[in-house]
XYZ file of C-alpha atoms in Angstrom:
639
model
C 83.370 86.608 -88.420
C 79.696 86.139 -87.587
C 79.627 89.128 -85.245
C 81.016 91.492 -87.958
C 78.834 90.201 -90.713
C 75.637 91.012 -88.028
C 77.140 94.756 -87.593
C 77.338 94.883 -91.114
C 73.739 93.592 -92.062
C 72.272 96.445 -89.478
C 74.139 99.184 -90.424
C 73.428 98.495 -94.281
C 69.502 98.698 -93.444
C 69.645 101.381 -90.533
C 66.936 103.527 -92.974
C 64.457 100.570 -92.487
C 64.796 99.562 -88.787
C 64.677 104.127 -88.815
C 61.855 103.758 -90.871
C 60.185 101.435 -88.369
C 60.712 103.343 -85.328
C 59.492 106.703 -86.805
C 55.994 104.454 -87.884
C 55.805 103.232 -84.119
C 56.421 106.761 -83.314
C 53.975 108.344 -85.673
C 51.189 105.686 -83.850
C 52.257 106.650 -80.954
C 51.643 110.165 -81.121
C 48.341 109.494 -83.158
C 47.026 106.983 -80.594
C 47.756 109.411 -77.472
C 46.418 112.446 -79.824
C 43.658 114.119 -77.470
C 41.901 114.639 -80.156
C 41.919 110.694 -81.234
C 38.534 109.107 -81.403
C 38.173 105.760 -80.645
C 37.617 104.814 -84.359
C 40.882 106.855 -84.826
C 42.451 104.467 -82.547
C 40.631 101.351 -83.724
C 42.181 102.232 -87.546
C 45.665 103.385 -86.725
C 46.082 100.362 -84.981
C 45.022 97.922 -87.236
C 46.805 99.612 -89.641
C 50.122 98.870 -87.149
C 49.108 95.239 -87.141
C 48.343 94.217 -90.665
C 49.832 96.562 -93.174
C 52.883 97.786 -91.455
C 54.254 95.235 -90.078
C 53.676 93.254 -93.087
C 54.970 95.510 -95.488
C 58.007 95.914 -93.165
C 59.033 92.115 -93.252
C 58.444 92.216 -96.724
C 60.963 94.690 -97.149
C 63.373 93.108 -94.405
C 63.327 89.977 -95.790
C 63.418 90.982 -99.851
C 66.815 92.844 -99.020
C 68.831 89.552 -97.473
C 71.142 89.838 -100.737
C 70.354 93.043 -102.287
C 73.865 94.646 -101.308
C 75.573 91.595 -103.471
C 73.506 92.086 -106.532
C 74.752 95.544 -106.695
C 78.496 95.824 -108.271
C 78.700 91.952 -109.012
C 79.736 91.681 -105.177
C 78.759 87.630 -105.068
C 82.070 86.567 -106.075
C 83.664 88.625 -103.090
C 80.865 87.108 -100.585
C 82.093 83.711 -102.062
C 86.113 84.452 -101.875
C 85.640 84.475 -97.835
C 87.096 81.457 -95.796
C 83.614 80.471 -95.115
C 80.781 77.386 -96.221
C 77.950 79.287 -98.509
C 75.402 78.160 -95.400
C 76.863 79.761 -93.475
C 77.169 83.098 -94.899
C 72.760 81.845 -95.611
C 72.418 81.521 -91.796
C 74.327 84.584 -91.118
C 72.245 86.899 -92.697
C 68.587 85.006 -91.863
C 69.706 85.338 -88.400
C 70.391 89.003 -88.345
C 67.308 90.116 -89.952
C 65.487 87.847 -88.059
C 66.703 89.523 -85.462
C 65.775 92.821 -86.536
C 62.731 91.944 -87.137
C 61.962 90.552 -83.893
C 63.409 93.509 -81.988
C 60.772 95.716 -83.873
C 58.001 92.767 -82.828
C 59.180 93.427 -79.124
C 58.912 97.642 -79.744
C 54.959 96.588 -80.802
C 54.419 94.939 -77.903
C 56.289 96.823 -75.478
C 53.581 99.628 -76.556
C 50.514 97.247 -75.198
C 52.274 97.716 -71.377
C 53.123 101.341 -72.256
C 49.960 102.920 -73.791
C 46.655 102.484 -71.836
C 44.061 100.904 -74.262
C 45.847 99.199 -76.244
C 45.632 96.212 -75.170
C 41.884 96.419 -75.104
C 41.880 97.967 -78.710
C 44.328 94.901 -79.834
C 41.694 92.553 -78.346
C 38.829 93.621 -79.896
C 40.314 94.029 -83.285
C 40.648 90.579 -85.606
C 41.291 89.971 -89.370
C 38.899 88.813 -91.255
C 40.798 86.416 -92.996
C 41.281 84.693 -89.986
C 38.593 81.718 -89.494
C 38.464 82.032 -86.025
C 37.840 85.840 -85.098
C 38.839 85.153 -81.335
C 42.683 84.622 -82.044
C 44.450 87.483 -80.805
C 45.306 90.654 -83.358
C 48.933 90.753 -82.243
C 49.416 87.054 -82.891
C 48.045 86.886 -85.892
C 49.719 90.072 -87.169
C 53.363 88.379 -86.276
C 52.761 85.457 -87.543
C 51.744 86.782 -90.666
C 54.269 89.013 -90.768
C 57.170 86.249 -89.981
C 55.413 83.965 -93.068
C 56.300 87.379 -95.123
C 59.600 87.430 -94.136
C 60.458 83.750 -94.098
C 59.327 83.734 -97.876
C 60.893 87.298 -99.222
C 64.011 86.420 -97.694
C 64.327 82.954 -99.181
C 63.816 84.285 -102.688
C 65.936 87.535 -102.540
C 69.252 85.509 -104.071
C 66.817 84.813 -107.279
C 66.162 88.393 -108.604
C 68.061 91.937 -108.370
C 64.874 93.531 -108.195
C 63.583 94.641 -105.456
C 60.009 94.711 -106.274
C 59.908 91.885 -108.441
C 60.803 90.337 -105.129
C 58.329 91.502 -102.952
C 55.589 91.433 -106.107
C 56.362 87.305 -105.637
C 55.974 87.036 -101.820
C 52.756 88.792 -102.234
C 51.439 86.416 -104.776
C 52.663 82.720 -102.895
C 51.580 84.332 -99.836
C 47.599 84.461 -101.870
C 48.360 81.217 -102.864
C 49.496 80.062 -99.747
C 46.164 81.178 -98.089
C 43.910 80.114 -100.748
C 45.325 76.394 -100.549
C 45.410 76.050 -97.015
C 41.651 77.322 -96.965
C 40.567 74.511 -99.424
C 42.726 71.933 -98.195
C 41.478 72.384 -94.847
C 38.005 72.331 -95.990
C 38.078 69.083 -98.304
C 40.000 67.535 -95.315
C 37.518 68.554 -92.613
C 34.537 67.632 -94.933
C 36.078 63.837 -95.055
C 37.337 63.518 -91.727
C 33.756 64.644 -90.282
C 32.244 62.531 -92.519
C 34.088 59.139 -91.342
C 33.317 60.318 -88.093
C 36.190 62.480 -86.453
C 36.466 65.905 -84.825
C 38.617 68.427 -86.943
C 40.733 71.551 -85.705
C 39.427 74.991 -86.702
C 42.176 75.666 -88.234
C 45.695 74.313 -89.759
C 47.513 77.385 -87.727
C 50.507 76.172 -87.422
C 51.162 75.319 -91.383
C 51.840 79.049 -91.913
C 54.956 78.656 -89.992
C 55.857 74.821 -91.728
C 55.097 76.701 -94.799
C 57.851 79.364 -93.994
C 60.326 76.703 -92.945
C 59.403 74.561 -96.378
C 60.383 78.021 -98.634
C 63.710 78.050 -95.921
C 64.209 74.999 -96.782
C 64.380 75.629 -100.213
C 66.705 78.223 -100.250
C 68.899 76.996 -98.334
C 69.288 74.192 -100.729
C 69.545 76.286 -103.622
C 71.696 78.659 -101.870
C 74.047 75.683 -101.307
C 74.403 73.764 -105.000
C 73.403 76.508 -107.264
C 75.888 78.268 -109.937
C 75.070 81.847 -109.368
C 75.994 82.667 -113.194
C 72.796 80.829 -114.236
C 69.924 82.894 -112.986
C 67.583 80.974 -114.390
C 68.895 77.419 -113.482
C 68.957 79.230 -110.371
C 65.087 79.609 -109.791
C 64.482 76.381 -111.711
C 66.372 74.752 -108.895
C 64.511 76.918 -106.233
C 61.135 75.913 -107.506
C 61.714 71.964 -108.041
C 62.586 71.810 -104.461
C 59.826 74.324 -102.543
C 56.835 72.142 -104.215
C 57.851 68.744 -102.249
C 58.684 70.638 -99.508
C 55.658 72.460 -98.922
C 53.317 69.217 -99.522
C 55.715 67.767 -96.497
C 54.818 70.845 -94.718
C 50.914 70.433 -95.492
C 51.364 66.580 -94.406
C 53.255 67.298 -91.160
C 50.684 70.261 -90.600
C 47.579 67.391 -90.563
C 50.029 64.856 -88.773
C 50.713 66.955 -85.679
C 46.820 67.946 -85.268
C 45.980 63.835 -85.375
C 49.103 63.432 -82.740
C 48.215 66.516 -80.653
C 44.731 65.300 -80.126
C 42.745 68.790 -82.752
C 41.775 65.050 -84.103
C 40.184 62.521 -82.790
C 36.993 60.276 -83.621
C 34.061 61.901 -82.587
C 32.507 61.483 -79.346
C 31.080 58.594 -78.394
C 27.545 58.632 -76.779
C 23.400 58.856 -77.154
C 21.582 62.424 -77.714
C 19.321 64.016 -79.681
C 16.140 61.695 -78.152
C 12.774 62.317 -79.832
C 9.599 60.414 -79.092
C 7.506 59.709 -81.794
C 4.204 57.383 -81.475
C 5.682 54.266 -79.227
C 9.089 54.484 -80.208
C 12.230 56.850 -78.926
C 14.595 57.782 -81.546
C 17.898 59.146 -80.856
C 21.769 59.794 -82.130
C 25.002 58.035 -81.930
C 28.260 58.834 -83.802
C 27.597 55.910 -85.716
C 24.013 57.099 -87.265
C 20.464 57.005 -86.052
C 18.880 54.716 -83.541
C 15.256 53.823 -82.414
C 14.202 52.048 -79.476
C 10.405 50.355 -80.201
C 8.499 49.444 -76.916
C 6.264 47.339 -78.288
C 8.830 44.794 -78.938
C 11.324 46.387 -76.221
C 14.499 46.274 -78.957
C 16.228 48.887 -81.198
C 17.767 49.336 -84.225
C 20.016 51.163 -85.877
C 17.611 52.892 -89.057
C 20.483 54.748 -90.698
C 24.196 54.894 -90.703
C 25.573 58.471 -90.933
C 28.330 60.593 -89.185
C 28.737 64.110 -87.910
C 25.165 63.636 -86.532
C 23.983 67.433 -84.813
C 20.047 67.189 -84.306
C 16.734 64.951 -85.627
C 13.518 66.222 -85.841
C 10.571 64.367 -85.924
C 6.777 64.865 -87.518
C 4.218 63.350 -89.325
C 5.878 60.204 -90.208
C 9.106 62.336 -91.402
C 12.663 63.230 -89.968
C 14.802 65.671 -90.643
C 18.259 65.697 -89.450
C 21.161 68.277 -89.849
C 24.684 66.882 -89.959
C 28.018 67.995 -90.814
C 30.408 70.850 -89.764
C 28.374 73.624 -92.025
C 25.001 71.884 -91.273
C 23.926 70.062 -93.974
C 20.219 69.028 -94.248
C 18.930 65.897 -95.162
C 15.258 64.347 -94.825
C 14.019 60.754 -94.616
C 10.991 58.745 -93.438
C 10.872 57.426 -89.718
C 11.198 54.154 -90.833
C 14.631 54.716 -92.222
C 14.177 54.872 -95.972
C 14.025 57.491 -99.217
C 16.794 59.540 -97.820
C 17.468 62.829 -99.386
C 19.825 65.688 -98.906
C 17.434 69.094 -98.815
C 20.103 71.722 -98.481
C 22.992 72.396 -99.820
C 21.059 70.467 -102.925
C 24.650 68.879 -103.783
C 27.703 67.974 -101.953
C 30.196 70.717 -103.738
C 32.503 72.569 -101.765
C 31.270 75.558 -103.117
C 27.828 74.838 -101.889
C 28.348 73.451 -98.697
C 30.598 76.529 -97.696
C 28.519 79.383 -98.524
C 25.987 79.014 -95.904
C 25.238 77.662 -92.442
C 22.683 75.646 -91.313
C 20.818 76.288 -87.572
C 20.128 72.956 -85.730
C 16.343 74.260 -85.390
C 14.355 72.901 -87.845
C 10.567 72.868 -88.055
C 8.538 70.447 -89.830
C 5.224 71.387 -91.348
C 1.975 69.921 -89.432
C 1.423 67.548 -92.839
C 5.072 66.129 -93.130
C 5.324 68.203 -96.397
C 7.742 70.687 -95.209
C 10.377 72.032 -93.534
C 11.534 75.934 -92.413
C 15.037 76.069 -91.217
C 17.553 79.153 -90.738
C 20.527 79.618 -92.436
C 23.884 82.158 -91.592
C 25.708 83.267 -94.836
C 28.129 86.031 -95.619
C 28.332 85.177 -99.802
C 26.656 87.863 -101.511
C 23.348 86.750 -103.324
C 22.997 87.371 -106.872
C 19.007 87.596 -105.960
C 20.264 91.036 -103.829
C 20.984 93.730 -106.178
C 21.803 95.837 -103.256
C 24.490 93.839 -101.989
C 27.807 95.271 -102.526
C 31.459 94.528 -101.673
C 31.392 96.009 -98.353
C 28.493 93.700 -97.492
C 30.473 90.736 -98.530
C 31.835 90.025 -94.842
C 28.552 91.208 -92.997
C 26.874 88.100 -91.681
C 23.042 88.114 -93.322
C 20.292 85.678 -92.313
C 17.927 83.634 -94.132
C 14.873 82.020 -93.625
C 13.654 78.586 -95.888
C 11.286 76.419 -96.398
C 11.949 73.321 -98.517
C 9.663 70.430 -99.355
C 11.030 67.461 -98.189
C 11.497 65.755 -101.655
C 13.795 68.468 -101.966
C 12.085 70.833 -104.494
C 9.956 74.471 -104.406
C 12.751 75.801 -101.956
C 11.706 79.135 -101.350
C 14.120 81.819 -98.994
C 14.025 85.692 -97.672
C 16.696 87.115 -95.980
C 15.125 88.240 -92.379
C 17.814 88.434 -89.622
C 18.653 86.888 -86.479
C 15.731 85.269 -85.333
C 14.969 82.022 -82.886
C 12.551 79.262 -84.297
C 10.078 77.954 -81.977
C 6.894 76.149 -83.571
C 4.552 75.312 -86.550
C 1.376 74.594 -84.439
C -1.179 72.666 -86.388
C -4.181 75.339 -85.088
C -2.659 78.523 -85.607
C -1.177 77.780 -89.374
C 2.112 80.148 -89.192
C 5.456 79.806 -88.079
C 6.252 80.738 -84.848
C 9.733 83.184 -84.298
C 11.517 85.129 -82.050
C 13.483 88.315 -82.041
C 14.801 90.204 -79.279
C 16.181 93.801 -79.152
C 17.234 96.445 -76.744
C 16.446 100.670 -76.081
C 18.360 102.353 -73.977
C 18.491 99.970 -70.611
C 15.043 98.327 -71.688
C 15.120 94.677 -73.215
C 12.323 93.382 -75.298
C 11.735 90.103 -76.349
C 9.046 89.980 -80.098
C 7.092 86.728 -81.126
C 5.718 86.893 -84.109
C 3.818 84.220 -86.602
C 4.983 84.141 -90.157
C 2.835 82.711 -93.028
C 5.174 80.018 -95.405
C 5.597 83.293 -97.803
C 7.513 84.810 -94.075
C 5.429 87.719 -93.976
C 4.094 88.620 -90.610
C 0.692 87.608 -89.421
C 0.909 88.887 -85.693
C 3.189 89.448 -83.056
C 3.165 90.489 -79.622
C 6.067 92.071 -77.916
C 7.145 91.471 -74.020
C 9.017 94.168 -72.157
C 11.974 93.554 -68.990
C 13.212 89.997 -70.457
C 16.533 89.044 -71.535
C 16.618 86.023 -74.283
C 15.292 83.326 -72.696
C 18.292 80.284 -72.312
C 16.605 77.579 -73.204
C 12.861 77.187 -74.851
C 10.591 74.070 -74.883
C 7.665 73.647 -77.126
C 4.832 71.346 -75.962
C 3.959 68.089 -78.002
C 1.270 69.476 -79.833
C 3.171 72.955 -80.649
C 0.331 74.914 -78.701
C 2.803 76.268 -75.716
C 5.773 77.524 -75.394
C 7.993 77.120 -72.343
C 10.726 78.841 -71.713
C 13.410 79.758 -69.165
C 14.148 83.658 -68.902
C 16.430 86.254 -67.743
C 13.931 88.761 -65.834
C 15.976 91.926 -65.764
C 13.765 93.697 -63.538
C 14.589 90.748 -59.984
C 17.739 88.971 -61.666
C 15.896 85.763 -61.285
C 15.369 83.104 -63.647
C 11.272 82.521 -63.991
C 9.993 80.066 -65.980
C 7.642 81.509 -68.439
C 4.427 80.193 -70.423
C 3.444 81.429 -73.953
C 0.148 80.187 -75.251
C 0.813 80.570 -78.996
C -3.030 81.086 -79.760
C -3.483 83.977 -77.945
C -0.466 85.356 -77.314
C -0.591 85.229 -73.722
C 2.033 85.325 -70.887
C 1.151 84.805 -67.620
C 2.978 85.660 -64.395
C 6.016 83.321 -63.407
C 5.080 80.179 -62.202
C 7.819 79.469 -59.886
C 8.669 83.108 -57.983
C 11.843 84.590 -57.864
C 13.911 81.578 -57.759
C 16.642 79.844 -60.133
C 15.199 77.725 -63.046
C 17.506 74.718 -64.004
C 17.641 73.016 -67.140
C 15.267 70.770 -69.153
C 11.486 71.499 -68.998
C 9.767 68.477 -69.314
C 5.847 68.261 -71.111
C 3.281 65.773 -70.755
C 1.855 64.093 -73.579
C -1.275 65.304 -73.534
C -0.287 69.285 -72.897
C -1.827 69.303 -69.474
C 1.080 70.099 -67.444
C 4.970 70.775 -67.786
C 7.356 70.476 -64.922
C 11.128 71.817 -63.895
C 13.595 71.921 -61.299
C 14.614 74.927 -59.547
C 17.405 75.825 -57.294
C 16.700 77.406 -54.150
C 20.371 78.395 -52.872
C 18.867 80.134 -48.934
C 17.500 76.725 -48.362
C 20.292 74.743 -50.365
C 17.499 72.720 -51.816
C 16.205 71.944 -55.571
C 12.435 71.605 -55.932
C 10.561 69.531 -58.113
C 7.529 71.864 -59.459
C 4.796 71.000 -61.461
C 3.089 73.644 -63.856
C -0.794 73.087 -64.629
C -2.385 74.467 -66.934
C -5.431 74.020 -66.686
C -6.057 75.245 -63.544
C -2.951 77.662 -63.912
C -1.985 76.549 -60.543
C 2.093 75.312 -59.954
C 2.660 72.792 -57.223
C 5.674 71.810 -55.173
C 5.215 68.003 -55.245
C 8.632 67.556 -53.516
C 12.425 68.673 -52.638
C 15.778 67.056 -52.018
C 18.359 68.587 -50.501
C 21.857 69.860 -52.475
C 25.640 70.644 -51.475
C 27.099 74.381 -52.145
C 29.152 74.000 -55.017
C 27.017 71.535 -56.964
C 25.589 73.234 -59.972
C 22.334 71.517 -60.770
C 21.005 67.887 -59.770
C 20.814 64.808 -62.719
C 18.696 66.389 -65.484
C 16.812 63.247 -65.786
C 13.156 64.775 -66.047
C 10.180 63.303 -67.431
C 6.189 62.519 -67.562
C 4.571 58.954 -68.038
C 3.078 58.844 -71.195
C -0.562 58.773 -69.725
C 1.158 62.191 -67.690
C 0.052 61.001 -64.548
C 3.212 60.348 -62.842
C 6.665 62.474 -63.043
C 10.188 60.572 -63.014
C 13.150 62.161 -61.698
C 16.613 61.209 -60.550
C 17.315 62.353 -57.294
C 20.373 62.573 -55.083
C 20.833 61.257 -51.641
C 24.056 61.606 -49.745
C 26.626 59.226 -52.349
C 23.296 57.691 -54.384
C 20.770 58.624 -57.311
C 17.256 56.901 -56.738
C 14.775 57.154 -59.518
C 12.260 58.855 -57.822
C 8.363 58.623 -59.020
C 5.738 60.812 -58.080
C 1.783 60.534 -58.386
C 0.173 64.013 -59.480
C -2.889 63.121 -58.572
C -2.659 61.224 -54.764
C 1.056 62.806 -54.438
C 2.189 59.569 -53.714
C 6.627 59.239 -53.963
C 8.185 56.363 -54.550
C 11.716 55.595 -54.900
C 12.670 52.996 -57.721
C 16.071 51.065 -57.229
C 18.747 51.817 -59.970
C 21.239 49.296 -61.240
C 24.726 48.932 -58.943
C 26.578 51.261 -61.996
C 24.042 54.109 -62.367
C 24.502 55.662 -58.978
C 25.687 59.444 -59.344
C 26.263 59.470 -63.182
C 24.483 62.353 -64.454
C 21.563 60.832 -67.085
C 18.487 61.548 -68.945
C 15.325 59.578 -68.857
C 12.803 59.220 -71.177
C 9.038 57.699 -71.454
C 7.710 55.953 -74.206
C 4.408 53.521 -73.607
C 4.804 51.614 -70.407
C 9.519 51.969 -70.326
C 11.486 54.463 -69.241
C 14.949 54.382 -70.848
C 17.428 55.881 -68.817
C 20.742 57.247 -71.143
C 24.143 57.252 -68.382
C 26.219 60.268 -69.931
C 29.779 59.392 -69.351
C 29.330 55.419 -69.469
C 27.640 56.085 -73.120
C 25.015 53.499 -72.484
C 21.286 53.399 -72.236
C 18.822 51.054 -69.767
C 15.436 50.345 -69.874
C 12.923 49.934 -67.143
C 9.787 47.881 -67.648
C 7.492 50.083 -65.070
C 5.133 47.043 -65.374
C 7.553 44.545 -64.287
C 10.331 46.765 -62.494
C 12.961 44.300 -64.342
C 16.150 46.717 -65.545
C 17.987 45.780 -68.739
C 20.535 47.441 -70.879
C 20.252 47.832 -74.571
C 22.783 49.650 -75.418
């Protein structure tokens, strides 16, 4: 019985599974065309993906029960020695399988034609959040939600495109929900401190399953001579399904770990004055030295990045980077940007991490990502609408006279008291020739000057001194392949040679208080060594104070780096053999002294960090932070 009925279901549709082959054909011939551009191929196969395939399961699945709406046939699909869920399951499963054997023609294609499967990959919907989920994926999953849906309504109406008309629509619906829901629940989970999934993916197919579901039901209990009791029926029972569906959707990312509280640990440390301030997952913390406690100053989650001037902080926080300001001392805190808490606010731009605050505290420039189309830009348009375009602000931190231009991708580096601009960076490419462009913008972001530096890539990580006089930065140089570690001085513009040769720059650059002299580890692979240099700048000499020695297959030493506050002495945490020491060394008689660490600090990777006469060292994985009194040499953990 079942095997006839699947015969029969085939041959009744052999013009749409023909229909489907000649389409795979047709892109076939158009994709292997000699004449076929690459944008030719680009279009012709998106086109495959999302509209044909679509459309095709949409028609598949609209037809389940087309051939018994025509001549009054249910009563003979009723008469046979068979349960009604039967005859349901019957003809889901051979469509289904249709529909699948035209999935595996698609892919077979990807092993068959060469380029596809490099065309696939760098094709993505934009409908999709996440742009790096495969084409053919999302196209078949998309396509099964069609089907799943037009199939479990094509009992309810003779037409068939009423039929596919309603698919459509719930499938809108579907997606606009799910976008919401996912963003009202991610807003609250970050907020009470957990990690959320970037997207609810696999609700589309609980969503399909909830309309099955439905159907089925229906399908089973319903008198057929009542059309409308029918979709009455068919309606009361997809709602409760589909909020089970949304439920079990949010249940199986919290039990398949795409939710969990948010990490636990210290980062984001910023001296200010004689105190260290720095980030938990439970809200800001600062460490005083005069007093040698901390406190926690305020409670917030979803904590990215603090910044710290002039008596004022300014933190960003949240999945879209929200901005709020507040004064060091943990009070009058406001929310600068978005200026309220709406969805619609929060979603329609994003908020960089680098913030800069004005030299008086009055102030703050930030960067923002959006791809909403301004009503202040005549000349956007609807094709526009999905083009990322970039945004520069500045904000007083009460949170009025918020002013913005739209300027592009951009880096920001400084707001130096002396030269009284903004400091930016740009970097672009001609031909084989890289150029990196800083540039100083007045608070109205036009340009005051700018110099422009030929043969380097963008540099990977940039450090501004104390004062916001100096920039420096680790660089690509494309002309050796080596990493150099570059100086800018921001009031002249000047770049001197590379202070460390052709070797490997590693991780943090570390100032001294007073702007005198930076220093940086670099890896010296020939010699399997990391050196400890120390930039000048005065004298625009760089020293090799010392060197310890490193295995092949380590990729960097502890990135615990830092000055004394007076900048007389660097700290470092070296590695011995199965041991960190805290090493200290004397600029100015070159002196090197090795500091013991507590028992449970040897080889956990930490930072360290100066502030008056303590170092607080933060341990990474064990989440806590000790302090050493260098006047005493007495360790003690407080936190």
């Amino acid at each position: 019985m079942f095997g006839r009925m699947f015969l029969k279901e085939w041959k009744e549709r052999w013009g749409l599974l023909g229909l489907a082959i000649f389409m795979i054909g047709l892109f076939v011939f158009l994709y292997v065309s000699p004449s076929a551009s690459e944008n030719m191929r680009l279009y012709s196969t998106g086109t495959l993906y999302l509209i044909f395939l679509p459309v095709f399961a949409l028609l598949l699945g609209s037809s389940g029960f087309s051939a018994e709406f025509k001549d009054s046939a249910w009563t003979y699909l009723f008469s046979r020695p068979v349960r009604k869920e039967t005859l349901w399951l019957t003809k889901l499963v051979s469509l289904a399988a249709m529909l699948l054997f035209v999935f595996f023609l698609i892919s077979l294609l990807k092993l068959i034609l060469p380029g596809l499967a490099v065309t696939s990959r760098d094709l993505f919907s934009p409908i999709w959040m996440k742009p790096d989920i495969p084409l053919q994926a999302f196209a078949f999953t998309i396509s099964l939600l069609a089907f799943f849906i037009s199939f479990s309504m094509s009992f309810l109406h003779d037409r068939l495109f009423v039929l596919i008309f309603m698919s459509v629509l719930v499938i809108g619906l579907l997606f606009a929900f799910n976008k919401n829901f996912f963003l009202v629940v991610m807003m609250k989970l970050f907020s009470k401190g957990f990690t959320i999934p970037t997207e609810f993916k696999d609700l589309w197919i609980l969503a399909g399953m909830a309309f099955l579901g439905a159907s089925l039901l229906t399908f089973r209990k319903t008198d057929f001579s009542q059309p409308a009791k029918k979709s009455k029926r068919f309606i009361v029972l997809v709602i409760p399904l589909l909020i089970a569906a949304q439920l079990l959707s949010l249940g199986w990312a919290m039990i398949s770990g795409s939710i969990l509280p948010q990490r636990k640990g210290t980062w984001a440390f910023t001296t200010s004055d004689k105190s260290i301030y720095f980030c938990t997952n439970r809200g800001i913390h600062r460490y005083d030295a005069a007093d040698d406690s901390y406190q926690r100053i305020l409670r917030h989650s979803g904590l990215n990045a603090i910044t710290i001037r002039s008596g004022k902080m300014v933190f960003t926080s949240g999945y879209f980077g929200e901005l709020w300001a507040l004064n060091t001392n943990g009070s009058d805190k406001v929310r600068l940007y978005p200026p309220s808490s709406s969805l619609r606010e929060i979603v329609s731009e994003f908020v960089f991490n680098a913030v800069l605050i004005s030299p008086n505290g009055e102030k703050a420039v930030f960067h923002t990502m959006s791809s909403i189309r301004r009503p202040e830009d005549p000349s956007s348009n609807r094709q526009k609408r999905l083009q990322p375009e970039y945004y520069l602000h500045t904000l007083s931190l009460d949170g009025r006279d918020h002013s913005f231009e739209k300027k592009g991708r951009l880096s920001l580096l400084a707001w130096p008291e002396s030269a009284g601009g903004i400091f930016i960076a740009r970097t672009r490419r001609e031909k084989r020739a890289y150029f990196t462009r800083f540039e100083v913008l007045n608070t109205d972001f036009d340009e005051v000057s700018g110099w422009e530096f030929e043969g380097y890539w963008p540099w990977y990580r940039t450090f501004v001194s104390p004062r916001q006089n100096f920039l420096a930065l680790t660089a690509a140089d494309m002309n050796d392949k080596s990493v150099p570690v570059l100086l800018l001085d921001l009031k002249t513009g000047k770049l001197p040679d590379s202070s460390n040769g052709d070797h490997y720059a590693l991780r943090d650059i570390s100032w001294s208080s007073d702007e005198s002299a930076f220093a940086f580890f670099v890896r010296k692979p020939a010699q399997r060594s990391i050196l400890v240099w120390c930039y000048d700048l005065e004298s625009g000499l760089a020293s090799q104070p010392t060197s310890f020695p490193y295995e092949p297959g380590e990729s960097s030493p502890p990135i615990g780096l830092c000055f004394s506050s007076d900048g007389k002495t660097i700290y470092y945490l070296g590695r011995w053999e199965s041991e960190n020491h805290l090493v200290s060394i004397d600029l100015k008689s070159q002196k090197i002294s090795e500091i013991p660490l507590p028992g449970n600090l040897h080889r956990a990777p930490a930072q360290i960090h100066t502030v008056g006469r303590k170092l607080l060292v933060s341990i990474i994985k064990e989440k806590t932070i000790w302090r050493l009194d260098l006047d005493t040499m007495d360790w003690k953990m407080i936190f």
